[in-house]
Short mmCIF file of C-alpha atoms and ligand atoms in Angstrom, two decimals:
data_model
loop_
_atom_site.label_atom_id
_atom_site.label_comp_id
_atom_site.label_asym_id
_atom_site.label_seq_id
_atom_site.Cartn_x
_atom_site.Cartn_y
_atom_site.Cartn_z
CA MET T 1 -22.88 -110.49 105.78
CA HIS T 2 -25.68 -110.75 103.21
CA PHE T 3 -25.45 -108.45 100.19
CA PHE T 4 -28.74 -106.75 100.96
CA GLN T 5 -27.36 -105.76 104.38
CA THR T 6 -24.13 -104.40 102.88
CA GLU T 7 -26.14 -102.31 100.45
CA ASN T 8 -28.34 -100.95 103.23
CA ILE T 9 -25.31 -99.94 105.28
CA LEU T 10 -23.89 -98.09 102.26
CA PHE T 11 -27.23 -96.41 101.77
CA GLN T 12 -27.36 -95.29 105.42
CA LYS T 13 -23.80 -93.96 105.19
CA MET T 14 -24.75 -91.90 102.14
CA ALA T 15 -27.76 -90.48 103.92
CA PHE T 16 -25.56 -89.67 106.93
CA PHE T 17 -23.15 -87.64 104.82
CA ASN T 18 -26.19 -86.11 103.12
CA LYS T 19 -25.10 -87.41 99.72
CA LYS T 20 -27.96 -87.71 97.29
CA THR T 21 -28.80 -91.18 96.16
CA SER T 22 -30.99 -92.36 93.30
CA LYS T 23 -31.85 -95.44 95.34
CA ILE T 24 -35.20 -94.27 96.63
CA SER T 25 -37.00 -97.12 98.31
CA PHE T 26 -40.53 -97.74 97.06
CA PHE T 27 -40.50 -94.66 94.83
CA TYR T 28 -43.35 -96.23 92.89
CA LYS T 29 -45.49 -96.40 96.04
CA LYS T 30 -45.12 -92.70 96.82
CA THR T 31 -47.89 -90.24 96.04
CA TYR T 32 -47.45 -87.87 93.12
CA GLN T 33 -46.65 -85.05 95.57
CA GLU T 34 -44.04 -87.18 97.34
CA LYS T 35 -42.42 -88.14 94.04
CA LEU T 36 -42.15 -84.47 93.06
CA GLU T 37 -40.66 -83.67 96.47
CA GLU T 38 -38.00 -86.39 96.01
CA LEU T 39 -37.18 -85.02 92.55
CA LYS T 40 -37.04 -81.46 93.84
CA ASN T 41 -34.51 -82.42 96.49
CA PHE T 42 -32.44 -84.67 94.26
CA ALA T 43 -32.16 -82.35 91.26
CA ASN T 44 -32.44 -78.97 93.04
CA LEU T 45 -35.59 -78.13 91.10
CA THR T 46 -37.19 -74.75 91.66
CA GLU T 47 -40.85 -74.08 92.52
CA GLN T 48 -41.24 -72.99 88.89
CA ASP T 49 -39.83 -76.35 87.65
CA ILE T 50 -42.29 -78.19 89.86
CA PHE T 51 -45.11 -75.99 88.63
CA GLU T 52 -44.15 -76.84 85.04
CA LEU T 53 -43.89 -80.56 85.77
CA LYS T 54 -47.31 -80.47 87.43
CA ASN T 55 -48.74 -78.76 84.41
CA LEU T 56 -47.10 -81.49 82.33
CA ALA T 57 -44.51 -79.04 81.03
CA GLN T 58 -46.96 -78.55 78.21
CA LEU T 59 -45.83 -77.68 74.78
CA SER T 60 -47.69 -74.56 73.76
CA PHE T 61 -49.14 -74.29 70.28
CA GLY T 62 -46.65 -71.49 69.60
CA THR T 63 -43.61 -73.63 70.49
CA ALA T 64 -44.94 -76.67 68.62
CA ASP T 65 -45.64 -74.50 65.59
CA LYS T 66 -42.00 -73.39 65.60
CA MET T 67 -40.79 -77.00 65.72
CA VAL T 68 -42.63 -78.58 62.76
CA GLU T 69 -45.01 -77.70 59.93
CA ASN T 70 -48.82 -77.73 59.75
CA VAL T 71 -49.29 -78.14 63.53
CA ILE T 72 -52.83 -78.94 64.64
CA SER T 73 -52.20 -80.30 68.16
CA THR T 74 -49.67 -82.19 70.30
CA ILE T 75 -49.56 -85.79 71.50
CA GLN T 76 -48.53 -86.68 75.02
CA ILE T 77 -46.55 -89.65 76.25
CA PRO T 78 -45.93 -90.50 79.92
CA LEU T 79 -42.69 -89.19 81.40
CA GLY T 80 -41.46 -91.34 84.28
CA ILE T 81 -38.36 -91.61 86.45
CA ALA T 82 -36.08 -94.63 86.59
CA THR T 83 -34.48 -94.87 90.02
CA ASN T 84 -31.33 -96.58 91.33
CA PHE T 85 -28.89 -95.62 88.60
CA LEU T 86 -25.32 -95.40 89.86
CA ILE T 87 -22.97 -94.71 86.94
CA ASN T 88 -19.27 -94.06 87.44
CA LYS T 89 -20.10 -93.62 91.15
CA LYS T 90 -22.60 -90.82 90.42
CA ASN T 91 -26.29 -91.18 91.27
CA TYR T 92 -28.84 -90.43 88.57
CA LEU T 93 -32.61 -90.26 88.46
CA VAL T 94 -33.31 -90.96 84.80
CA PRO T 95 -36.30 -89.41 83.01
CA MET T 96 -37.82 -91.81 80.48
CA ALA T 97 -40.63 -91.03 78.04
CA THR T 98 -42.43 -94.15 76.90
CA GLU T 99 -45.91 -95.48 76.32
CA GLU T 100 -44.87 -99.08 77.14
CA PRO T 101 -45.72 -100.51 80.57
CA SER T 102 -42.93 -102.12 82.65
CA VAL T 103 -40.05 -100.40 80.81
CA ILE T 104 -39.29 -97.87 83.56
CA ALA T 105 -39.80 -100.42 86.36
CA ALA T 106 -37.53 -102.91 84.57
CA ALA T 107 -34.72 -100.37 84.05
CA SER T 108 -34.95 -99.36 87.71
CA ASN T 109 -34.78 -103.01 88.75
CA GLY T 110 -31.76 -103.77 86.56
CA ALA T 111 -30.01 -100.71 88.01
CA LYS T 112 -30.96 -101.66 91.58
CA LEU T 113 -29.44 -105.12 91.27
CA ALA T 114 -26.28 -103.69 89.69
CA ARG T 115 -25.72 -101.46 92.74
CA PHE T 116 -24.59 -104.49 94.77
CA SER T 117 -21.36 -104.41 92.81
CA GLY T 118 -21.02 -100.64 92.46
CA GLY T 119 -23.43 -99.90 89.60
CA PHE T 120 -22.31 -99.20 86.04
CA THR T 121 -18.96 -98.13 84.70
CA ALA T 122 -19.31 -96.24 81.46
CA THR T 123 -17.04 -94.50 78.97
CA SER T 124 -17.44 -92.86 75.60
CA THR T 125 -15.30 -91.73 72.70
CA GLN T 126 -14.98 -88.15 71.43
CA PRO T 127 -18.25 -87.00 69.79
CA ILE T 128 -17.06 -87.41 66.20
CA MET T 129 -19.65 -87.65 63.46
CA ILE T 130 -19.32 -88.24 59.72
CA GLY T 131 -20.77 -86.16 56.90
CA GLN T 132 -20.87 -87.49 53.33
CA ILE T 133 -20.58 -85.84 49.92
CA GLN T 134 -21.34 -87.95 46.84
CA ILE T 135 -19.50 -87.13 43.60
CA ILE T 136 -20.86 -89.03 40.59
CA ASN T 137 -19.80 -90.01 37.06
CA ILE T 138 -16.12 -90.17 37.88
CA LYS T 139 -13.89 -91.05 34.94
CA ASN T 140 -10.42 -90.60 36.37
CA ILE T 141 -10.67 -91.48 40.05
CA LYS T 142 -6.96 -91.02 40.74
CA GLU T 143 -6.91 -87.48 39.34
CA ILE T 144 -10.05 -86.36 41.19
CA LYS T 145 -8.80 -87.85 44.45
CA SER T 146 -5.50 -86.03 44.20
CA LYS T 147 -7.22 -82.69 43.38
CA ILE T 148 -9.40 -82.99 46.49
CA LEU T 149 -6.53 -84.04 48.73
CA GLN T 150 -4.40 -81.09 47.52
CA ASN T 151 -7.21 -78.81 48.77
CA LYS T 152 -7.87 -80.70 52.00
CA ASN T 153 -6.71 -77.93 54.36
CA PHE T 154 -8.65 -75.29 52.45
CA LEU T 155 -11.83 -77.41 52.61
CA LEU T 156 -11.43 -78.12 56.35
CA LYS T 157 -10.88 -74.42 57.04
CA LEU T 158 -13.95 -73.50 55.00
CA ALA T 159 -16.01 -76.08 56.88
CA ASN T 160 -14.84 -74.67 60.21
CA LYS T 161 -15.73 -71.11 59.21
CA GLN T 162 -19.38 -72.21 59.36
CA ASP T 163 -19.21 -72.59 63.13
CA ILE T 164 -16.52 -70.46 64.75
CA PHE T 165 -18.06 -71.07 68.18
CA LEU T 166 -17.68 -74.85 67.82
CA GLN T 167 -13.98 -74.40 67.06
CA LYS T 168 -13.57 -72.14 70.10
CA LEU T 169 -15.00 -74.97 72.19
CA GLY T 170 -12.35 -77.31 70.79
CA GLY T 171 -14.55 -78.97 68.20
CA GLY T 172 -14.93 -78.65 64.43
CA ALA T 173 -14.01 -80.45 61.22
CA ILE T 174 -10.88 -82.49 61.86
CA ASN T 175 -10.38 -84.70 58.84
CA LEU T 176 -11.54 -85.59 55.37
CA LYS T 177 -11.19 -89.04 53.77
CA LEU T 178 -12.12 -90.38 50.35
CA LYS T 179 -13.81 -93.62 49.40
CA THR T 180 -14.46 -94.95 45.87
CA LEU T 181 -17.61 -96.84 45.00
CA LYS T 182 -18.16 -98.87 41.85
CA THR T 183 -21.95 -98.88 41.40
CA ASN T 184 -24.31 -100.23 38.72
CA ARG T 185 -24.75 -96.74 37.27
CA CYS T 186 -21.31 -95.12 37.52
CA ASN T 187 -18.12 -94.80 39.53
CA MET T 188 -18.54 -92.52 42.52
CA LEU T 189 -16.24 -90.85 44.97
CA ILE T 190 -17.46 -90.25 48.49
CA VAL T 191 -15.93 -87.49 50.59
CA ASN T 192 -16.29 -88.35 54.27
CA LEU T 193 -15.93 -85.30 56.54
CA PHE T 194 -15.13 -85.99 60.20
CA VAL T 195 -16.40 -83.43 62.70
CA ASN T 196 -16.08 -83.20 66.47
CA VAL T 197 -19.53 -81.82 67.30
CA LYS T 198 -18.92 -81.46 71.08
CA ASP T 199 -22.25 -81.27 72.96
CA ALA T 200 -24.54 -81.10 69.93
CA MET T 201 -26.12 -84.04 68.15
CA GLY T 202 -24.38 -82.58 65.12
CA ALA T 203 -26.75 -83.00 62.15
CA ASN T 204 -27.28 -79.26 61.64
CA ILE T 205 -23.62 -78.35 61.99
CA ILE T 206 -22.47 -81.09 59.63
CA ASN T 207 -25.12 -80.54 56.96
CA THR T 208 -24.29 -76.81 56.95
CA MET T 209 -20.58 -77.56 56.54
CA LEU T 210 -21.23 -80.05 53.73
CA GLU T 211 -23.47 -77.68 51.80
CA LYS T 212 -20.80 -74.99 52.05
CA ILE T 213 -17.84 -77.06 50.89
CA ALA T 214 -19.69 -79.03 48.18
CA PRO T 215 -19.74 -76.20 45.56
CA GLU T 216 -15.99 -75.73 46.13
CA ILE T 217 -15.40 -79.44 45.54
CA GLU T 218 -17.47 -79.16 42.36
CA LYS T 219 -15.23 -76.32 41.19
CA ILE T 220 -12.01 -78.14 42.13
CA THR T 221 -13.01 -81.39 40.44
CA ASN T 222 -15.30 -80.15 37.70
CA HIS T 223 -17.67 -82.98 38.63
CA LYS T 224 -21.29 -83.09 39.72
CA ILE T 225 -22.11 -83.51 43.40
CA LEU T 226 -25.36 -85.15 44.39
CA LEU T 227 -25.93 -85.87 48.10
CA LYS T 228 -24.53 -83.82 50.98
CA ILE T 229 -25.75 -85.34 54.24
CA ILE T 230 -24.73 -86.60 57.69
CA SER T 231 -24.24 -90.35 58.17
CA ASN T 232 -26.32 -91.81 60.98
CA LEU T 233 -23.87 -94.67 61.39
CA SER T 234 -21.69 -92.82 63.87
CA ILE T 235 -19.10 -95.50 64.57
CA TYR T 236 -16.67 -92.91 65.93
CA ARG T 237 -19.14 -91.72 68.55
CA MET T 238 -19.40 -94.77 70.75
CA ALA T 239 -20.62 -95.34 74.29
CA LYS T 240 -19.72 -98.29 76.47
CA ALA T 241 -21.16 -99.53 79.78
CA LYS T 242 -20.49 -102.50 82.00
CA ALA T 243 -22.15 -103.95 85.10
CA VAL T 244 -21.73 -107.02 87.26
CA TRP T 245 -24.75 -108.80 88.72
CA LYS T 246 -23.72 -110.88 91.71
CA LYS T 247 -24.31 -114.62 91.85
CA GLU T 248 -25.51 -114.19 95.45
CA ILE T 249 -28.26 -111.82 94.27
CA LEU T 250 -29.36 -113.48 91.05
CA GLY T 251 -28.78 -117.13 91.88
CA GLN T 252 -26.66 -119.44 89.73
CA ASP T 253 -29.65 -120.83 87.83
CA THR T 254 -30.83 -117.43 86.65
CA ILE T 255 -27.30 -116.58 85.50
CA GLU T 256 -27.02 -119.83 83.52
CA ASN T 257 -30.45 -119.23 81.98
CA ILE T 258 -29.59 -115.65 81.02
CA LEU T 259 -26.44 -116.94 79.33
CA ASP T 260 -28.49 -119.49 77.39
CA ALA T 261 -30.94 -116.75 76.38
CA TYR T 262 -27.98 -114.67 75.21
CA GLU T 263 -26.64 -117.58 73.08
CA PHE T 264 -30.07 -117.76 71.40
CA ALA T 265 -29.81 -114.03 70.55
CA LYS T 266 -26.29 -114.54 69.15
CA ILE T 267 -27.38 -117.22 66.69
CA ASP T 268 -30.97 -116.60 65.60
CA ILE T 269 -31.69 -113.23 63.98
CA PHE T 270 -35.39 -113.51 64.82
CA ARG T 271 -34.36 -113.41 68.49
CA THR T 272 -31.47 -110.94 67.99
CA VAL T 273 -33.80 -108.24 66.72
CA THR T 274 -36.10 -108.62 69.75
CA HIS T 275 -33.11 -108.67 72.11
CA ASN T 276 -31.91 -105.38 70.60
CA LYS T 277 -35.44 -103.96 70.63
CA GLY T 278 -35.44 -104.43 74.40
CA ILE T 279 -32.19 -102.44 74.67
CA MET T 280 -33.67 -99.64 72.57
CA ASN T 281 -36.80 -99.54 74.79
CA GLY T 282 -34.57 -97.88 77.38
CA ILE T 283 -32.30 -95.83 75.14
CA ASP T 284 -35.16 -94.40 73.05
CA ALA T 285 -37.13 -93.48 76.18
CA VAL T 286 -34.25 -91.36 77.51
CA ALA T 287 -33.70 -89.90 74.03
CA LEU T 288 -37.34 -88.89 73.80
CA ALA T 289 -37.39 -87.46 77.32
CA THR T 290 -34.33 -85.31 76.63
CA GLY T 291 -35.50 -84.11 73.21
CA ASN T 292 -33.01 -86.17 71.21
CA ASP T 293 -33.47 -87.71 67.76
CA PHE T 294 -34.36 -91.31 68.64
CA ARG T 295 -34.70 -92.30 64.96
CA ALA T 296 -31.06 -91.40 64.37
CA ILE T 297 -30.03 -93.44 67.42
CA GLU T 298 -32.19 -96.41 66.34
CA ALA T 299 -30.87 -96.36 62.77
CA GLY T 300 -27.27 -96.14 64.00
CA ALA T 301 -27.73 -98.86 66.61
CA HIS T 302 -29.16 -101.40 64.16
CA GLY T 303 -26.60 -100.42 61.51
CA TYR T 304 -23.84 -101.00 64.05
CA ALA T 305 -25.42 -104.32 65.07
CA CYS T 306 -24.66 -105.64 61.58
CA TYR T 307 -21.53 -103.59 60.95
CA LYS T 308 -19.39 -106.72 61.25
CA LYS T 309 -21.44 -108.43 58.49
CA LYS T 310 -23.74 -110.52 60.71
CA TYR T 311 -26.55 -108.79 62.67
CA ALA T 312 -25.55 -109.32 66.35
CA PRO T 313 -26.74 -108.45 69.88
CA LEU T 314 -25.57 -105.03 71.10
CA THR T 315 -24.96 -106.45 74.59
CA HIS T 316 -22.57 -109.19 75.68
CA TYR T 317 -22.75 -111.48 78.70
CA TYR T 318 -20.32 -113.83 80.41
CA LYS T 319 -19.40 -115.12 83.88
CA ASN T 320 -16.44 -113.75 85.81
CA LYS T 321 -14.26 -115.95 88.01
CA ASN T 322 -16.68 -115.52 90.94
CA GLN T 323 -19.44 -116.87 88.69
CA ASP T 324 -21.19 -113.48 88.72
CA LEU T 325 -22.90 -112.29 85.54
CA VAL T 326 -21.01 -109.59 83.65
CA GLY T 327 -22.94 -107.52 81.11
CA LYS T 328 -21.48 -105.11 78.58
CA ILE T 329 -22.93 -102.83 75.93
CA TYR T 330 -21.12 -101.00 73.13
CA LEU T 331 -22.95 -98.94 70.55
CA PRO T 332 -22.99 -95.54 68.82
CA ILE T 333 -25.09 -92.96 70.72
CA PRO T 334 -25.23 -89.64 68.89
CA VAL T 335 -27.00 -87.30 71.32
CA GLY T 336 -26.84 -83.64 72.27
CA THR T 337 -27.34 -81.60 75.41
CA ILE T 338 -27.51 -78.40 73.36
CA GLY T 339 -29.19 -77.54 70.07
CA GLY T 340 -32.23 -79.09 68.41
CA ILE T 341 -35.20 -79.05 70.76
CA THR T 342 -33.14 -79.88 73.88
CA ASN T 343 -33.27 -76.24 74.93
CA ILE T 344 -36.70 -75.39 73.50
CA HIS T 345 -39.04 -78.14 74.60
CA PRO T 346 -40.09 -77.52 78.24
CA SER T 347 -40.11 -81.25 79.19
CA ALA T 348 -36.76 -81.87 77.50
CA LYS T 349 -35.22 -78.96 79.40
CA LEU T 350 -36.58 -80.26 82.71
CA SER T 351 -35.50 -83.82 81.94
CA LEU T 352 -31.93 -82.65 81.28
CA LYS T 353 -31.99 -80.70 84.51
CA ILE T 354 -33.21 -83.73 86.50
CA LEU T 355 -30.57 -85.91 84.86
CA GLY T 356 -27.82 -83.40 85.51
CA ALA T 357 -25.66 -84.60 82.58
CA LYS T 358 -22.95 -82.02 82.00
CA SER T 359 -22.09 -83.05 78.43
CA ALA T 360 -23.32 -85.05 75.47
CA CYS T 361 -20.68 -87.68 76.30
CA GLU T 362 -22.05 -88.05 79.82
CA LEU T 363 -25.58 -88.34 78.43
CA SER T 364 -24.46 -91.08 76.03
CA GLN T 365 -22.87 -93.00 78.93
CA ILE T 366 -26.12 -92.78 80.91
CA MET T 367 -28.07 -94.01 77.88
CA ALA T 368 -25.71 -96.95 77.34
CA SER T 369 -26.14 -97.90 81.01
CA VAL T 370 -29.93 -97.65 80.72
CA GLY T 371 -29.83 -99.84 77.58
CA LEU T 372 -27.81 -102.48 79.43
CA ALA T 373 -30.05 -102.35 82.53
CA GLN T 374 -33.12 -102.65 80.30
CA ASN T 375 -31.76 -105.65 78.41
CA PHE T 376 -30.60 -107.40 81.58
CA ALA T 377 -34.01 -106.85 83.23
CA ALA T 378 -35.84 -108.17 80.16
CA LEU T 379 -33.66 -111.31 80.05
CA LYS T 380 -34.08 -111.85 83.79
CA ALA T 381 -37.85 -111.55 83.49
CA LEU T 382 -37.94 -113.81 80.43
CA VAL T 383 -35.95 -116.60 82.10
CA THR T 384 -37.93 -116.39 85.35
CA ASP T 385 -41.52 -115.12 85.51
CA GLY T 386 -41.98 -114.14 81.86
CA ILE T 387 -42.71 -110.53 80.97
CA GLN T 388 -46.48 -110.60 81.25
CA LYS T 389 -46.37 -110.68 85.07
CA GLY T 390 -45.01 -107.11 85.25
CA HIS T 391 -47.50 -105.91 82.67
CA MET T 392 -50.37 -107.49 84.57
CA THR T 393 -49.32 -105.85 87.87
CA LEU T 394 -49.58 -102.47 86.21
CA HIS T 395 -52.83 -103.46 84.56
CA LYS T 396 -54.30 -104.44 87.96
CA ARG T 397 -53.21 -101.11 89.41
CA LYS T 398 -55.00 -99.32 86.58
CA LEU T 399 -58.20 -101.23 87.27
C1 MEV I 401 -40.58 -105.83 74.85
O1 MEV I 401 -40.83 -104.50 74.49
C2 MEV I 401 -39.10 -106.10 74.89
C3 MEV I 401 -38.70 -107.54 75.07
O2 MEV I 401 -39.34 -108.34 74.06
C4 MEV I 401 -37.21 -107.63 74.92
C5 MEV I 401 -36.66 -109.04 74.89
O3 MEV I 401 -37.38 -109.97 74.49
O4 MEV I 401 -35.47 -109.19 75.23
C6 MEV I 401 -39.16 -108.09 76.40
#
């Protein structure tokens, strides 16, 4: 039986058991009303949610004015829905905010083709972030280190007092490690604080903890502290996703060409950066839609790309024994489903509701899957039609 037929049978079975699927045929051809109706059914949206979406879930001047300084207006970016995502056997309609044509269509296409082999499998680590305290002008490193380590429990307890609620949820400061730096100006000691931030992005929690424990460290060591700030290289907060694209669907030639395109990205940094940019097209769009800090994610992703000395692609491709294409992604994704503007911004709130992610970990797994789908779709387009074809289709529609 052909793969398309198998997929259709699965789809019919799902409909029969009234299970919701994100595989909505020709979603892009539906009218605006029909799209909203699909969303309403899929994500159990209320009439009020639909009313807000229709009114573009506008950010009022009052809300905007509470978010940043010197507000004069707001800028709007299209919010679209990527269909077809099946991640760990769960269907997702993924809200994406982007100004770039073809991004949402490409992600949907990558996800659609992955469904033939069961969609994406994704995992993530505990949401552990690092905060850094910089102690400068160190004369006797050994002595200062031992003074801090003697007070480690006291400092962790003090950090945790800043967010009792986080501890009740099973999170909080869990460890503290020291690192010495010999710089051109002086010897420094860096205190790295490790915090399980649960469903928050974590910057506020960590910066508050650091600012509270820093004066105590100053007293304990009798040394000056300079910076107290979160690290955006969150290598302990990783998300992983994998998908298999069947040889019968892609064709052997396309698979070979994608592998050659991947080799190019592995060797030539001018290509690697563009390859990773394509991944971030998807990840940033979900971050923006859900009110997350996409600059932090970008900085962390590119930092991680060169963490092992040489700047490298964030995705990996190879053939399995059936000659199918296997794609994997592994990168830090520090995101929250609470805190920041996730619960203030009307569009962010609605996007999280549509997505139905129950935790920050789940959100990071979705974003890793979107990044992989996006990268796969870009490579597939580049080795076949080129990317301008998709852009031109949209352009024609506009005209
Ligand atoms: C365009 O925004 C992204 C691509 O350049 C990514 C890539 O080349 O892999 C198409």
